[in-house]
PDB file of C-alpha atoms in Angstrom:
ATOM      1  CA  MET A   1     -27.788 -14.156 -14.060  1.00 47.00           C
ATOM      2  CA  GLY A   2     -26.537 -13.785 -10.492  1.00 53.00           C
ATOM      3  CA  THR A   3     -26.173 -10.886  -8.180  1.00 59.00           C
ATOM      4  CA  ASP A   4     -23.679  -8.096  -8.712  1.00 64.00           C
ATOM      5  CA  PRO A   5     -20.193  -9.412  -7.716  1.00 61.00           C
ATOM      6  CA  ARG A   6     -19.371  -6.038  -6.164  1.00 61.00           C
ATOM      7  CA  ARG A   7     -22.188  -6.543  -3.637  1.00 73.00           C
ATOM      8  CA  GLU A   8     -21.225 -10.098  -2.681  1.00 79.00           C
ATOM      9  CA  ALA A   9     -19.254 -10.384   0.560  1.00 83.00           C
ATOM     10  CA  TRP A  10     -15.784 -11.932   0.477  1.00 85.00           C
ATOM     11  CA  PHE A  11     -13.589 -13.591   3.045  1.00 87.00           C
ATOM     12  CA  GLY A  12     -10.613 -11.456   4.002  1.00 84.00           C
ATOM     13  CA  LEU A  13      -7.014 -12.592   3.976  1.00 81.00           C
ATOM     14  CA  GLY A  14      -6.940 -12.755   7.781  1.00 82.00           C
ATOM     15  CA  ALA A  15      -9.971 -15.056   7.840  1.00 84.00           C
ATOM     16  CA  MET A  16      -8.350 -17.366   5.311  1.00 84.00           C
ATOM     17  CA  LEU A  17      -5.076 -17.433   7.225  1.00 82.00           C
ATOM     18  CA  TRP A  18      -6.745 -18.087  10.595  1.00 82.00           C
ATOM     19  CA  GLY A  19      -8.953 -20.724   8.992  1.00 84.00           C
ATOM     20  CA  SER A  20      -5.843 -22.411   7.622  1.00 82.00           C
ATOM     21  CA  ALA A  21      -4.136 -22.297  11.014  1.00 81.00           C
ATOM     22  CA  LEU A  22      -7.171 -23.814  12.758  1.00 83.00           C
ATOM     23  CA  ALA A  23      -8.375 -26.255  10.090  1.00 83.00           C
ATOM     24  CA  THR A  24      -5.512 -26.789   7.609  1.00 82.00           C
ATOM     25  CA  THR A  25      -5.117 -25.322   4.180  1.00 85.00           C
ATOM     26  CA  VAL A  26      -8.453 -26.885   3.229  1.00 88.00           C
ATOM     27  CA  ALA A  27     -10.356 -24.164   5.118  1.00 88.00           C
ATOM     28  CA  GLY A  28      -8.361 -21.351   3.505  1.00 87.00           C
ATOM     29  CA  LEU A  29      -8.852 -22.783   0.028  1.00 87.00           C
ATOM     30  CA  LEU A  30     -12.551 -23.374   0.674  1.00 90.00           C
ATOM     31  CA  MET A  31     -12.920 -19.699   1.574  1.00 90.00           C
ATOM     32  CA  MET A  32     -10.947 -18.798  -1.537  1.00 88.00           C
ATOM     33  CA  ALA A  33     -13.355 -20.869  -3.662  1.00 89.00           C
ATOM     34  CA  MET A  34     -16.279 -19.035  -2.044  1.00 89.00           C
ATOM     35  CA  ASN A  35     -14.595 -15.733  -2.939  1.00 88.00           C
ATOM     36  CA  TYR A  36     -14.275 -16.840  -6.559  1.00 88.00           C
ATOM     37  CA  ARG A  37     -17.950 -17.783  -6.597  1.00 88.00           C
ATOM     38  CA  ALA A  38     -18.818 -14.372  -5.150  1.00 87.00           C
ATOM     39  CA  GLN A  39     -16.747 -12.764  -7.916  1.00 85.00           C
ATOM     40  CA  GLY A  40     -18.952 -14.448 -10.494  1.00 86.00           C
ATOM     41  CA  ARG A  41     -16.275 -16.998 -11.451  1.00 86.00           C
ATOM     42  CA  PRO A  42     -17.998 -20.328 -10.699  1.00 91.00           C
ATOM     43  CA  ARG A  43     -15.703 -22.433 -12.911  1.00 93.00           C
ATOM     44  CA  LEU A  44     -12.658 -21.265 -11.011  1.00 89.00           C
ATOM     45  CA  ALA A  45     -14.470 -21.943  -7.727  1.00 90.00           C
ATOM     46  CA  TRP A  46     -15.233 -25.508  -8.862  1.00 95.00           C
ATOM     47  CA  ALA A  47     -11.617 -25.970  -9.992  1.00 93.00           C
ATOM     48  CA  VAL A  48     -10.385 -24.947  -6.529  1.00 89.00           C
ATOM     49  CA  LEU A  49     -12.895 -27.316  -4.889  1.00 90.00           C
ATOM     50  CA  ALA A  50     -11.765 -30.163  -7.155  1.00 94.00           C
ATOM     51  CA  GLY A  51      -8.144 -29.373  -6.270  1.00 90.00           C
ATOM     52  CA  ILE A  52      -9.003 -29.525  -2.581  1.00 88.00           C
ATOM     53  CA  VAL A  53     -10.601 -32.955  -2.895  1.00 89.00           C
ATOM     54  CA  LEU A  54      -8.226 -34.511  -5.420  1.00 91.00           C
ATOM     55  CA  VAL A  55      -4.853 -33.006  -4.451  1.00 89.00           C
ATOM     56  CA  VAL A  56      -4.777 -31.080  -1.176  1.00 86.00           C
ATOM     57  CA  VAL A  57      -6.607 -33.469   1.182  1.00 85.00           C
ATOM     58  CA  PRO A  58      -4.736 -36.616   0.047  1.00 88.00           C
ATOM     59  CA  GLY A  59      -1.443 -34.706   0.065  1.00 86.00           C
ATOM     60  CA  LEU A  60      -2.017 -33.371   3.568  1.00 82.00           C
ATOM     61  CA  CYS A  61      -2.890 -36.848   4.819  1.00 81.00           C
ATOM     62  CA  TRP A  62       0.226 -38.455   3.338  1.00 85.00           C
ATOM     63  CA  VAL A  63       2.564 -35.725   4.555  1.00 81.00           C
ATOM     64  CA  PHE A  64       1.055 -35.857   8.062  1.00 78.00           C
ATOM     65  CA  ILE A  65       1.394 -39.648   8.212  1.00 80.00           C
ATOM     66  CA  TYR A  66       4.986 -39.412   6.962  1.00 80.00           C
ATOM     67  CA  LEU A  67       5.819 -36.801   9.607  1.00 77.00           C
ATOM     68  CA  LEU A  68       4.321 -38.918  12.376  1.00 75.00           C
ATOM     69  CA  MET A  69       6.096 -42.070  11.251  1.00 77.00           C
ATOM     70  CA  SER A  70       9.479 -40.360  10.867  1.00 77.00           C
ATOM     71  CA  VAL A  71       9.512 -38.824  14.357  1.00 74.00           C
ATOM     72  CA  MET A  72       7.632 -41.562  16.228  1.00 72.00           C
ATOM     73  CA  PRO A  73      10.433 -42.555  18.659  1.00 77.00           C
ATOM     74  CA  HIS A  74      11.412 -38.937  19.415  1.00 77.00           C
ATOM     75  CA  PRO A  75       9.025 -36.915  21.632  1.00 78.00           C
ATOM     76  CA  VAL A  76      10.819 -33.630  20.925  1.00 81.00           C
ATOM     77  CA  GLY A  77      10.657 -34.400  17.216  1.00 78.00           C
ATOM     78  CA  GLN A  78       6.918 -35.024  17.521  1.00 77.00           C
ATOM     79  CA  VAL A  79       6.387 -31.608  19.100  1.00 80.00           C
ATOM     80  CA  LEU A  80       8.555 -29.873  16.503  1.00 82.00           C
ATOM     81  CA  ALA A  81       6.796 -31.692  13.648  1.00 80.00           C
ATOM     82  CA  LEU A  82       3.394 -30.713  15.020  1.00 78.00           C
ATOM     83  CA  VAL A  83       4.378 -27.056  15.475  1.00 81.00           C
ATOM     84  CA  GLY A  84       5.897 -26.993  11.990  1.00 82.00           C
ATOM     85  CA  TRP A  85       2.788 -28.619  10.554  1.00 79.00           C
ATOM     86  CA  ILE A  86       0.509 -26.028  12.162  1.00 78.00           C
ATOM     87  CA  ALA A  87       2.746 -23.135  11.063  1.00 80.00           C
ATOM     88  CA  ALA A  88       2.991 -24.442   7.501  1.00 81.00           C
ATOM     89  CA  GLN A  89      -0.773 -24.347   6.901  1.00 79.00           C
ATOM     90  CA  PRO A  90      -1.321 -20.561   6.784  1.00 80.00           C
ATOM     91  CA  LEU A  91       1.991 -20.123   4.948  1.00 79.00           C
ATOM     92  CA  ALA A  92       0.829 -22.573   2.283  1.00 79.00           C
ATOM     93  CA  THR A  93      -2.484 -20.739   1.995  1.00 78.00           C
ATOM     94  CA  LEU A  94      -0.715 -17.410   1.675  1.00 77.00           C
ATOM     95  CA  THR A  95       1.464 -18.848  -1.084  1.00 78.00           C
ATOM     96  CA  MET A  96      -1.542 -20.269  -2.936  1.00 74.00           C
ATOM     97  CA  LEU A  97      -3.499 -17.035  -2.742  1.00 74.00           C
ATOM     98  CA  GLY A  98      -0.801 -15.246  -4.677  1.00 66.00           C
ATOM     99  CA  THR A  99      -0.488 -11.544  -5.091  1.00 61.00           C
ATOM    100  CA  SER A 100      -3.579 -11.146  -7.267  1.00 62.00           C
ATOM    101  CA  HIS A 101      -6.000 -12.357  -4.602  1.00 77.00           C
ATOM    102  CA  ARG A 102      -4.347 -10.267  -1.898  1.00 78.00           C
ATOM    103  CA  ARG A 103      -4.537  -7.188  -4.093  1.00 81.00           C
ATOM    104  CA  ALA A 104      -8.198  -7.823  -4.917  1.00 82.00           C
ATOM    105  CA  ILE A 105      -9.027  -8.103  -1.205  1.00 83.00           C
ATOM    106  CA  ALA A 106      -7.040  -4.955  -0.410  1.00 82.00           C
ATOM    107  CA  GLU A 107      -8.903  -3.118  -3.185  1.00 83.00           C
ATOM    108  CA  ARG A 108     -12.263  -4.265  -1.781  1.00 83.00           C
ATOM    109  CA  LEU A 109     -11.314  -3.042   1.670  1.00 83.00           C
ATOM    110  CA  ARG A 110     -10.087   0.288   0.288  1.00 87.00           C
ATOM    111  CA  THR A 111     -13.321   0.893  -1.627  1.00 85.00           C
ATOM    112  CA  GLY A 112     -15.543  -0.212   1.268  1.00 84.00           C
ATOM    113  CA  GLN A 113     -17.080  -3.237  -0.441  1.00 84.00           C
ATOM    114  CA  PRO A 114     -18.603  -5.886   1.840  1.00 83.00           C
ATOM    115  CA  MET A 115     -16.501  -8.502   3.574  1.00 85.00           C
ATOM    116  CA  ARG A 116     -17.749 -11.561   5.444  1.00 86.00           C
ATOM    117  CA  PRO A 117     -17.696 -11.439   9.250  1.00 83.00           C
ATOM    118  CA  ALA A 118     -15.292 -13.593  11.260  1.00 80.00           C
ATOM    119  CA  ALA A 119     -18.193 -15.831  12.320  1.00 84.00           C
ATOM    120  CA  HIS A 120     -18.483 -17.072   8.725  1.00 86.00           C
ATOM    121  CA  ALA A 121     -14.826 -18.111   8.793  1.00 86.00           C
ATOM    122  CA  ALA A 122     -15.462 -19.921  12.087  1.00 87.00           C
ATOM    123  CA  LEU A 123     -18.322 -21.829  10.437  1.00 88.00           C
ATOM    124  CA  VAL A 124     -16.003 -22.911   7.616  1.00 88.00           C
ATOM    125  CA  VAL A 125     -13.480 -24.131  10.204  1.00 87.00           C
ATOM    126  CA  ILE A 126     -16.214 -26.129  11.961  1.00 89.00           C
ATOM    127  CA  VAL A 127     -17.405 -27.655   8.680  1.00 88.00           C
ATOM    128  CA  VAL A 128     -13.851 -28.654   7.732  1.00 87.00           C
ATOM    129  CA  TRP A 129     -13.332 -30.324  11.119  1.00 87.00           C
ATOM    130  CA  MET A 130     -16.666 -32.121  10.912  1.00 88.00           C
ATOM    131  CA  ALA A 131     -15.522 -34.215   7.932  1.00 84.00           C
ATOM    132  CA  PRO A 132     -12.722 -36.128   9.720  1.00 82.00           C
ATOM    133  CA  VAL A 133     -14.762 -36.385  12.916  1.00 86.00           C
ATOM    134  CA  LEU A 134     -17.702 -37.916  11.053  1.00 88.00           C
ATOM    135  CA  LEU A 135     -15.345 -40.248   9.178  1.00 84.00           C
ATOM    136  CA  PHE A 136     -13.774 -41.327  12.482  1.00 84.00           C
ATOM    137  CA  LEU A 137     -17.209 -41.995  13.985  1.00 87.00           C
ATOM    138  CA  LEU A 138     -18.278 -43.984  10.926  1.00 88.00           C
ATOM    139  CA  LEU A 139     -15.116 -46.092  10.926  1.00 85.00           C
ATOM    140  CA  SER A 140     -15.396 -46.626  14.686  1.00 85.00           C
ATOM    141  CA  ALA A 141     -18.959 -47.820  14.295  1.00 86.00           C
ATOM    142  CA  LEU A 142     -17.955 -50.170  11.467  1.00 85.00           C
ATOM    143  CA  ALA A 143     -15.053 -51.508  13.544  1.00 81.00           C
ATOM    144  CA  GLY A 144     -17.450 -52.052  16.423  1.00 79.00           C
ATOM    145  CA  LEU A 145     -19.738 -54.051  14.161  1.00 78.00           C
ATOM    146  CA  VAL A 146     -16.854 -56.227  13.003  1.00 76.00           C
ATOM    147  CA  VAL A 147     -15.626 -56.877  16.544  1.00 72.00           C
ATOM    148  CA  VAL A 148     -19.092 -57.538  17.972  1.00 68.00           C
ATOM    149  CA  GLY A 149     -20.169 -59.305  15.053  1.00 55.00           C
TER     150      GLY A 149
END
């Protein structure tokens, strides 16, 4: 089988919230999926990953586009929409974690079980940001080929 779930390190709630603030809810949910895998619950981890790809990422894209289009002529509205968008990410992650995950993390901390360092959360944030950057570079290169010819 695998290793003992009590020895596997988890991401803490703070790491998931900061990850969500810096790289959308996708980072927080990705860390949550890694926690489920560390718990020895791989099916739940895969379900969370599938939810990220099939529901969360498309939903975030559509909501962001809608926000930008609805406040386009209003600079103050753009700033408020952006601030609200950034603030909503960790709140959405906190809501999705639910009380059971928070309690499990608190129990791990109380009993001194291992937690992942903040650097691991930073790596998840970097990986999440790499996806749109690489997609932008790919689409830019394809657009360049079409224009050039």
